[in-house]
Amino acid sequence: MANESLKAKVAAYTEKVEKSLAKNPERKNLAHNRLYTPLDIEGFDYERDLGMPGDFPFTRGVQPTMYRGRFWTMRMYAGFSTAEESNKRYRYLIESGATGLSCAFDLPTQIGYDSDHAMSEGEVGKVGVAIDSLADMEILFDQIDLGKVSTSMTINAPASVLLAMYIAVAEKQGVTPDKLNGTIQNDVLKEYAARGTYIFPPKPSMRLITNIFEYCSKNVPNWNTISISGYHIREAGSTASQEIAFTIADGIAYVEAAIKAGMDVDDFAGRLSFFWNAHNNVLEEVAKFRASRRVWAKVMRERFKAQKPKSWMLRVHTQTAGSMLTAQQPENNIVRVALQTAAAVLGGTQSLHTNSKDEALALPTEDSVRVALRTQQIVAYESGLADVVDPLGGSYYIEALTDQIEAEAWEYIKKIDEIGGAVVAIEQGYIQKEIQESAYKWQMDVETKQRIIVGVNQFQIQEKPVEGLLRVDASVGEFQRKKLVDLRARRDNAAVEKSLAALEAACKDEHANLMPLILDAVKTYATLGEICGVMRKVFGEYQAPATL
């Protein structure tokens, strides 16, 4: 009877609204209902759909008290120029209150080339720090105690090599691998689908990933062995539901590959982590975070029969949306990042990087990085958003939107399963095509002003050129090349050749775990390019299919 009464009231409200629309028309292209009531969540079951924070299905968060115990890790993404320059920035961030580091590597490092390779010309140190060998990694973390800091490394195709370098630096500091905390991105599938910094074909890439799972489960147990990344899928133009669907489909592929390699799901699932984008639509993002935890919990418990609650948890690092920042009126980006920060916190992220206002124009300056970090700190200490667990839980709109995004994600996951899984869907170009179509629709909405971007297609002003941007000097490339000449002159080149030959032999043995061989090569000061060159020789390089 209560629902019948509410239905009557909603009908009367709707009739009243319809009469007023002639005088007071609504904005066009609004995606959701104008009003949400209990009728929009009929069938809602609190214990089944929400549960308690820290309990299956983790809709309300993976920790019982969330931020009432401690805040999320404030992990600022940084890296540029040389290891020497980036080390200064890392120490500045730690002194400014950052509680974790997040390493950005330059493009040559991301695709496995040394700074003196012809393919590296003009790109050394531009979008991140150049790391050619263990010697660079030692400089990068000079005077930073790896036993105390948590480090995330945004590295994918050569993730095994950079992780080996990190382990070797820690050992030189006297920190054993079992004391290390951090994450490597190590998510190659999204590189094929959205980002492009791949090296090897999918099969050997999946082997490297599962090798890392196995090695770390035994030797580096506190390390998050993969950050399954929706961030770049969203940056490429996907919707919120596509972001979580395609990313969780990738996660399913990684779990299946590890199980096929002989691992027990509960031995590695607890160290899997995810990486979400925080976009501008605050409430949609909150619902996305909540829906993603519910989907993953069901996948792990029901599909893979994982027994440990830790294996069911979707733990997530978040970065604010770089693609939503504008070169026009860059001060407006501070507001955008603040809203995105609020979305991530209300959604229950475990760690967060906030972009800087000038990143649509250049790498961030120290001043803009400080403002980005202070944004997190203000939200944490002054806003009250972190004082209550899942504060928007129970909102008719949030619950309805969470259900909607979950349902849309399951539809995509079902379609990908029918195709043959994420690897096949990527090889056939299905995921790429879906992202491209969403990106095209977004851009058309901007160009026709169906979607307003402040300062871009409305509210423009005449602006002077922005001053004080950070520029990476072209001399960085020459500096790195000289370091490589010096390194090759002083290292034991016979030991290098021996380690690379052992690695090549292991690459040809499908049953060998490559991580110990890569670690041995790193310790001889074999370079990133030399190690990846051996794997290129055996595995070959990936060629992307045409999708248009």
XYZ file of C-alpha atoms in Angstrom:
548
model
C 0.000 0.000 0.000
C 2.850 2.343 0.804
C 4.249 1.894 -2.720
C 0.816 2.506 -4.271
C 0.561 5.760 -2.349
C 4.057 6.770 -3.465
C 3.290 5.876 -7.078
C 0.268 8.152 -6.938
C 2.351 10.981 -5.518
C 5.059 10.510 -8.153
C 2.385 10.536 -10.872
C 0.909 13.763 -9.472
C 4.389 15.297 -9.268
C 5.095 14.309 -12.873
C 1.808 15.852 -14.029
C 2.673 19.052 -12.183
C 6.116 19.147 -13.773
C 4.730 18.565 -17.251
C 2.493 21.608 -16.858
C 5.403 23.795 -15.784
C 7.772 22.733 -18.580
C 6.165 25.119 -21.078
C 7.231 28.058 -18.939
C 10.336 26.543 -17.374
C 11.911 24.074 -19.832
C 14.649 21.800 -18.569
C 18.159 21.655 -19.956
C 18.492 19.258 -22.880
C 20.250 15.887 -22.893
C 20.107 15.274 -19.151
C 20.966 11.615 -18.777
C 19.044 10.627 -15.660
C 15.570 10.956 -14.187
C 14.732 14.309 -12.635
C 13.778 12.669 -9.326
C 14.617 9.386 -7.594
C 12.407 7.721 -4.997
C 12.189 4.255 -3.417
C 10.344 3.184 -6.579
C 13.658 3.398 -8.467
C 15.258 0.779 -6.230
C 12.380 -1.663 -5.891
C 13.711 -5.074 -4.927
C 16.625 -3.462 -3.115
C 17.956 -5.747 -0.389
C 20.367 -4.103 2.020
C 22.277 -7.224 3.037
C 22.505 -8.580 -0.517
C 23.200 -5.329 -2.380
C 25.180 -3.315 0.155
C 26.253 -5.230 3.224
C 28.494 -3.660 5.814
C 31.728 -1.814 4.996
C 34.536 -4.351 4.834
C 32.138 -7.213 4.019
C 30.986 -8.851 0.779
C 29.997 -7.433 -1.697
C 32.054 -4.402 -0.511
C 29.700 -1.861 -2.100
C 30.256 0.386 0.918
C 34.051 -0.004 0.958
C 36.759 -2.577 1.562
C 37.660 -1.404 5.074
C 35.278 -1.471 8.054
C 36.088 2.082 9.148
C 37.479 3.469 5.878
C 39.075 6.897 6.470
C 38.098 7.122 10.151
C 41.181 4.997 10.812
C 43.589 6.601 8.374
C 43.273 8.608 5.198
C 43.891 7.235 1.749
C 47.501 7.210 0.564
C 48.263 10.593 -0.992
C 50.445 9.326 -3.808
C 51.581 12.100 -6.133
C 52.579 10.989 -9.643
C 55.930 12.487 -10.539
C 58.955 11.966 -12.714
C 60.711 14.012 -15.372
C 64.097 14.629 -16.910
C 66.859 12.669 -15.179
C 66.913 10.465 -12.088
C 68.783 13.282 -10.339
C 66.014 15.834 -11.004
C 63.188 13.434 -10.170
C 64.856 12.458 -6.907
C 64.712 16.115 -5.854
C 60.974 16.238 -6.680
C 60.290 13.016 -4.735
C 62.058 14.310 -1.657
C 60.154 17.614 -1.969
C 56.840 15.738 -2.117
C 57.672 13.643 0.948
C 58.677 16.785 2.841
C 55.360 18.390 1.755
C 53.306 15.571 3.259
C 52.905 13.019 0.463
C 52.515 9.543 1.963
C 53.487 7.576 -1.140
C 55.413 7.986 -4.374
C 54.166 7.320 -7.890
C 56.824 7.109 -10.588
C 56.297 8.445 -14.094
C 58.755 7.092 -16.662
C 59.638 8.644 -19.992
C 58.400 7.137 -23.240
C 61.643 5.317 -24.175
C 61.660 3.621 -20.751
C 57.996 2.645 -21.139
C 58.674 0.864 -24.427
C 61.985 -0.708 -23.420
C 64.575 1.449 -25.189
C 67.735 2.965 -23.749
C 68.198 6.720 -24.023
C 70.842 6.301 -26.741
C 68.584 4.265 -29.046
C 67.512 5.952 -32.282
C 63.850 5.532 -31.278
C 64.493 7.611 -28.144
C 65.630 10.728 -29.982
C 63.745 13.798 -28.727
C 61.761 11.893 -26.073
C 64.295 11.372 -23.288
C 62.977 12.678 -19.976
C 59.985 14.422 -21.564
C 56.920 12.720 -20.054
C 58.692 11.092 -17.145
C 62.073 10.130 -15.789
C 64.618 8.301 -17.952
C 65.752 5.008 -16.385
C 68.369 3.112 -18.359
C 69.916 0.906 -15.702
C 70.173 0.055 -12.027
C 72.567 3.009 -11.705
C 69.714 5.409 -12.591
C 67.360 3.665 -10.177
C 69.915 4.028 -7.369
C 70.004 7.783 -8.013
C 66.208 8.011 -8.290
C 65.737 6.687 -4.746
C 68.842 8.185 -3.147
C 68.130 9.194 0.499
C 64.631 7.663 0.293
C 64.156 4.674 2.611
C 62.406 1.997 0.546
C 61.556 0.149 3.733
C 59.316 3.047 4.815
C 57.853 4.516 1.628
C 55.172 2.930 -0.561
C 55.997 3.290 -4.253
C 53.808 2.890 -7.306
C 55.442 2.550 -10.717
C 53.445 3.290 -13.860
C 55.202 0.772 -16.058
C 53.720 -2.023 -18.131
C 55.541 -3.877 -20.904
C 58.942 -3.719 -19.116
C 57.412 -3.893 -15.603
C 59.462 -6.962 -14.701
C 62.708 -5.071 -15.379
C 61.775 -1.950 -13.390
C 60.524 -4.078 -10.479
C 63.806 -6.000 -10.522
C 65.711 -2.696 -10.392
C 63.598 -1.562 -7.429
C 64.258 -4.823 -5.557
C 67.991 -4.495 -6.256
C 68.108 -0.887 -4.982
C 66.263 -1.933 -1.821
C 68.736 -4.748 -1.211
C 71.593 -2.263 -1.548
C 69.848 -0.176 1.141
C 69.604 -3.255 3.354
C 65.850 -3.647 2.818
C 64.815 -7.227 2.039
C 62.119 -7.867 -0.602
C 59.580 -9.037 1.979
C 59.642 -5.531 3.523
C 58.770 -3.696 0.300
C 55.370 -2.066 -0.228
C 54.082 -0.705 -3.493
C 52.553 -1.436 -6.863
C 53.607 -1.932 -10.450
C 50.981 -1.202 -13.071
C 51.954 -4.257 -15.137
C 48.661 -4.136 -17.078
C 49.540 -4.799 -20.697
C 46.054 -5.625 -21.965
C 44.876 -2.028 -21.581
C 47.973 -0.942 -23.532
C 46.710 -2.876 -26.539
C 43.197 -1.499 -26.028
C 43.745 2.138 -25.133
C 47.230 3.431 -24.425
C 49.790 1.976 -26.838
C 53.008 1.469 -24.828
C 53.242 -2.249 -25.540
C 56.285 -4.210 -26.700
C 55.594 -7.929 -26.976
C 52.575 -9.857 -28.316
C 49.850 -10.825 -25.803
C 50.976 -14.402 -25.090
C 54.536 -13.617 -23.876
C 53.225 -10.473 -22.178
C 50.760 -12.569 -20.173
C 53.601 -14.927 -19.319
C 55.677 -12.076 -17.902
C 52.718 -10.917 -15.839
C 52.052 -14.337 -14.326
C 55.798 -14.774 -13.711
C 55.645 -11.618 -11.596
C 52.562 -12.902 -9.729
C 54.338 -16.137 -8.868
C 57.678 -14.561 -7.957
C 56.183 -11.892 -5.732
C 53.812 -14.277 -3.963
C 56.922 -16.086 -2.702
C 59.476 -13.273 -2.398
C 57.743 -9.860 -2.283
C 54.466 -10.716 -0.509
C 53.382 -7.140 0.297
C 53.767 -5.916 -3.270
C 50.705 -5.278 -5.467
C 51.728 -7.191 -8.552
C 49.351 -5.484 -10.963
C 47.230 -2.350 -11.116
C 44.483 -3.335 -13.515
C 43.840 -0.009 -15.103
C 40.617 1.581 -16.191
C 42.216 5.007 -15.991
C 43.638 4.966 -19.503
C 40.512 3.333 -20.924
C 38.524 6.295 -19.587
C 41.133 8.778 -20.806
C 40.780 7.251 -24.271
C 37.081 8.107 -24.226
C 35.113 5.301 -22.582
C 32.021 5.747 -20.441
C 31.997 4.978 -16.712
C 30.384 1.568 -17.214
C 32.810 0.720 -20.035
C 35.720 1.712 -17.805
C 34.860 -0.844 -15.152
C 33.592 -3.512 -17.580
C 36.651 -3.549 -19.839
C 39.014 -3.316 -16.889
C 37.374 -6.126 -14.951
C 37.346 -8.211 -18.152
C 41.122 -7.682 -18.267
C 41.283 -8.708 -14.605
C 39.402 -11.912 -15.405
C 41.956 -12.662 -18.147
C 44.869 -12.172 -15.727
C 43.307 -14.433 -13.103
C 42.602 -17.110 -15.706
C 46.195 -16.912 -16.977
C 47.602 -17.262 -13.460
C 45.372 -20.248 -12.693
C 46.381 -21.842 -16.008
C 50.019 -21.344 -14.988
C 49.337 -23.488 -11.919
C 48.738 -20.877 -9.227
C 45.998 -21.081 -6.609
C 43.683 -18.077 -6.878
C 43.899 -17.257 -3.164
C 47.705 -17.162 -3.348
C 47.753 -14.095 -5.598
C 44.286 -12.498 -5.754
C 44.797 -10.498 -2.566
C 47.655 -8.577 -4.204
C 45.706 -7.573 -7.307
C 44.753 -3.905 -7.358
C 42.838 -1.609 -9.677
C 43.329 1.910 -11.011
C 40.293 4.104 -11.661
C 39.778 7.496 -13.202
C 37.935 10.208 -11.263
C 35.918 12.205 -13.799
C 33.940 15.431 -13.386
C 30.454 13.957 -12.864
C 30.812 13.496 -9.121
C 27.764 11.346 -8.387
C 28.243 9.102 -11.422
C 31.817 8.498 -10.320
C 30.737 7.622 -6.773
C 28.284 5.073 -8.184
C 30.995 3.701 -10.485
C 33.358 3.026 -7.584
C 30.624 1.292 -5.614
C 29.450 -0.804 -8.588
C 32.999 -1.871 -9.461
C 33.589 -3.338 -5.998
C 30.345 -5.292 -6.214
C 31.120 -6.691 -9.678
C 34.645 -7.785 -8.753
C 33.524 -9.397 -5.495
C 30.986 -11.493 -7.387
C 33.516 -12.410 -10.091
C 36.065 -13.616 -7.553
C 33.706 -15.466 -5.219
C 31.272 -16.921 -7.742
C 33.318 -17.352 -10.924
C 36.731 -18.215 -9.525
C 35.565 -19.718 -6.217
C 38.113 -17.732 -4.213
C 37.762 -18.569 -0.522
C 39.504 -15.675 1.201
C 37.550 -12.405 1.685
C 40.745 -10.543 0.794
C 40.588 -12.177 -2.635
C 37.127 -10.685 -3.201
C 38.151 -7.097 -2.457
C 38.617 -4.586 -5.227
C 41.289 -2.252 -3.855
C 41.783 0.824 -5.983
C 44.208 3.652 -6.651
C 42.647 6.663 -8.338
C 43.942 9.526 -10.429
C 41.964 12.603 -11.311
C 41.071 12.898 -14.993
C 43.866 14.411 -17.059
C 41.659 14.442 -20.145
C 39.210 16.751 -18.344
C 41.831 19.447 -17.764
C 41.874 22.346 -20.201
C 44.653 24.478 -21.620
C 42.175 27.368 -21.584
C 41.843 29.171 -18.231
C 44.029 26.583 -16.453
C 43.150 27.975 -13.006
C 39.711 26.392 -13.529
C 41.438 23.026 -13.385
C 41.946 23.483 -9.642
C 38.160 23.376 -9.229
C 37.836 20.368 -11.525
C 40.485 18.457 -9.574
C 38.787 19.328 -6.279
C 35.492 17.890 -7.556
C 37.250 14.781 -8.858
C 38.990 14.391 -5.510
C 35.641 14.559 -3.731
C 34.271 11.894 -6.079
C 37.175 9.533 -5.372
C 36.899 9.990 -1.612
C 33.110 9.610 -1.555
C 33.609 6.524 -3.723
C 36.072 4.962 -1.280
C 39.469 4.946 -3.010
C 42.524 3.509 -1.214
C 45.021 5.935 -2.695
C 44.837 9.039 -4.841
C 46.907 11.183 -7.165
C 45.634 14.653 -7.960
C 46.633 16.245 -11.260
C 48.019 19.748 -11.359
C 46.376 22.755 -12.985
C 49.016 23.135 -15.707
C 49.139 19.533 -16.948
C 47.142 20.291 -20.115
C 50.108 22.485 -21.078
C 53.248 20.900 -19.636
C 54.668 18.830 -16.826
C 53.656 20.412 -13.506
C 55.788 22.914 -11.645
C 56.558 22.516 -7.943
C 54.023 25.213 -7.089
C 51.186 23.539 -9.013
C 52.076 20.118 -7.575
C 51.839 21.592 -4.088
C 48.355 22.977 -4.817
C 47.297 19.539 -6.123
C 48.555 17.842 -2.970
C 46.962 20.500 -0.756
C 43.650 19.757 -2.531
C 43.764 16.231 -1.148
C 44.778 17.464 2.277
C 41.932 20.009 2.427
C 39.407 17.347 1.446
C 40.882 15.007 4.062
C 41.180 17.389 6.988
C 38.589 20.127 6.365
C 35.677 18.885 4.239
C 34.154 16.234 6.499
C 33.803 13.884 3.509
C 36.164 11.387 5.141
C 34.412 11.329 8.506
C 31.644 8.867 7.599
C 31.862 5.517 5.804
C 30.085 5.641 2.405
C 28.172 8.826 3.264
C 26.014 8.692 0.106
C 24.901 5.109 0.721
C 21.118 4.883 0.789
C 20.558 7.821 -1.553
C 17.838 6.743 -3.970
C 19.800 8.251 -6.838
C 23.163 6.763 -5.848
C 21.720 3.305 -5.289
C 19.772 3.386 -8.569
C 22.811 4.640 -10.479
C 25.065 2.038 -8.843
C 22.640 -0.665 -9.973
C 22.473 0.803 -13.486
C 26.252 0.985 -13.939
C 26.645 -2.540 -12.556
C 24.024 -3.871 -14.981
C 25.675 -2.125 -17.954
C 29.079 -3.498 -16.910
C 27.749 -7.059 -16.700
C 26.322 -6.738 -20.211
C 29.757 -5.827 -21.573
C 31.470 -8.586 -19.586
C 28.950 -11.113 -20.953
C 29.638 -9.913 -24.506
C 33.411 -10.193 -24.001
C 32.986 -13.714 -22.586
C 30.994 -14.648 -25.706
C 33.779 -13.307 -27.937
C 36.311 -15.463 -26.084
C 37.644 -13.204 -23.330
C 39.502 -9.912 -23.141
C 42.557 -11.022 -25.131
C 40.451 -12.184 -28.084
C 38.191 -9.109 -27.803
C 41.275 -6.882 -28.016
C 42.784 -8.897 -30.895
C 39.495 -8.523 -32.794
C 39.363 -4.799 -32.024
C 36.001 -4.980 -30.219
C 37.044 -3.091 -27.090
C 38.969 -0.477 -29.085
C 35.955 0.116 -31.325
C 33.583 0.576 -28.370
C 35.946 3.112 -26.784
C 36.382 4.983 -30.061
C 32.623 5.269 -30.575
C 32.138 6.639 -27.048
C 34.993 9.109 -27.532
C 33.485 10.269 -30.837
C 30.078 10.835 -29.246
C 31.655 12.863 -26.425
C 33.546 15.054 -28.907
C 30.458 15.602 -31.051
C 28.528 16.640 -27.929
C 31.251 19.190 -27.133
C 31.359 20.555 -30.691
C 27.572 20.941 -30.844
C 27.476 22.373 -27.305
C 25.312 19.557 -26.053
C 28.080 19.265 -23.462
C 29.521 22.478 -22.044
C 33.210 22.665 -21.154
C 33.804 25.926 -19.297
C 36.381 28.068 -21.061
C 36.471 25.800 -24.126
C 33.100 25.991 -25.874
C 31.448 28.527 -23.592
C 32.544 31.270 -21.181
C 35.734 31.911 -23.158
C 37.988 34.886 -22.499
C 40.981 36.476 -24.184
C 44.054 34.995 -22.516
C 47.733 35.811 -22.421
C 50.195 32.951 -22.977
C 50.769 31.017 -19.758
C 54.146 31.747 -18.200
C 56.369 29.763 -15.858
C 55.715 26.303 -17.348
C 58.166 23.492 -16.679
C 60.233 22.619 -19.740
C 62.596 19.647 -20.014
C 65.837 20.726 -21.635
C 66.950 18.823 -24.728
C 70.355 18.347 -23.087
C 68.806 15.598 -20.921
C 69.181 13.152 -23.794
C 72.868 13.903 -24.170
C 73.363 13.637 -20.393
C 71.755 10.176 -20.362
C 73.785 9.029 -23.370
C 77.003 10.038 -21.632
C 75.980 8.133 -18.504
C 75.429 5.036 -20.637
C 78.889 5.323 -22.192
C 80.423 5.608 -18.723
C 78.347 2.699 -17.397
C 79.353 0.331 -20.171
C 83.004 1.262 -19.671
C 83.066 0.489 -15.950
C 80.748 -2.514 -15.561
C 81.765 -6.176 -15.926
C 80.653 -6.695 -19.504
C 81.419 -10.415 -19.436
C 79.004 -10.792 -16.532
C 76.426 -8.773 -18.458
C 76.722 -11.003 -21.519
C 76.494 -14.136 -19.389
C 73.332 -12.919 -17.644
C 71.697 -11.914 -20.938
C 72.506 -15.305 -22.489
C 70.906 -17.045 -19.500
C 67.836 -14.838 -19.864
C 67.562 -15.623 -23.580
C 67.683 -19.353 -22.877
C 65.002 -18.992 -20.202
C 62.775 -17.008 -22.578
C 62.805 -20.000 -24.928
C 61.653 -22.302 -22.110
C 57.926 -21.641 -21.658
C 57.976 -23.139 -18.158
C 60.775 -20.924 -16.773
C 59.987 -17.992 -14.490
C 61.927 -15.071 -15.961
C 61.988 -12.823 -12.880
C 65.105 -14.359 -11.238
C 66.982 -14.118 -14.565
C 65.926 -10.512 -15.075
C 66.993 -9.671 -11.515
C 70.389 -11.286 -12.139
C 70.838 -9.228 -15.325
C 69.807 -5.996 -13.599
C 72.395 -6.572 -10.869
C 75.179 -6.787 -13.482
C 74.038 -3.332 -14.703
C 72.662 -4.686 -17.948
C 70.532 -1.874 -19.332
C 66.783 -1.803 -19.781
C 67.233 -1.773 -23.548
C 69.601 -4.737 -23.492
C 67.238 -6.822 -21.354
C 64.164 -5.907 -23.403
C 66.203 -6.473 -26.557
C 66.774 -10.091 -25.583
C 63.047 -10.560 -24.999
C 62.213 -8.791 -28.290
C 64.530 -11.213 -30.059
C 62.708 -14.258 -28.675
C 59.131 -12.980 -28.343
C 58.875 -10.545 -31.250
C 56.922 -7.260 -31.225
C 53.184 -6.640 -31.263
C 51.548 -5.057 -34.311
C 48.171 -3.407 -33.639
C 45.195 -4.353 -35.841
C 43.264 -1.701 -37.736
C 39.947 -0.965 -35.993
C 38.434 1.846 -38.079
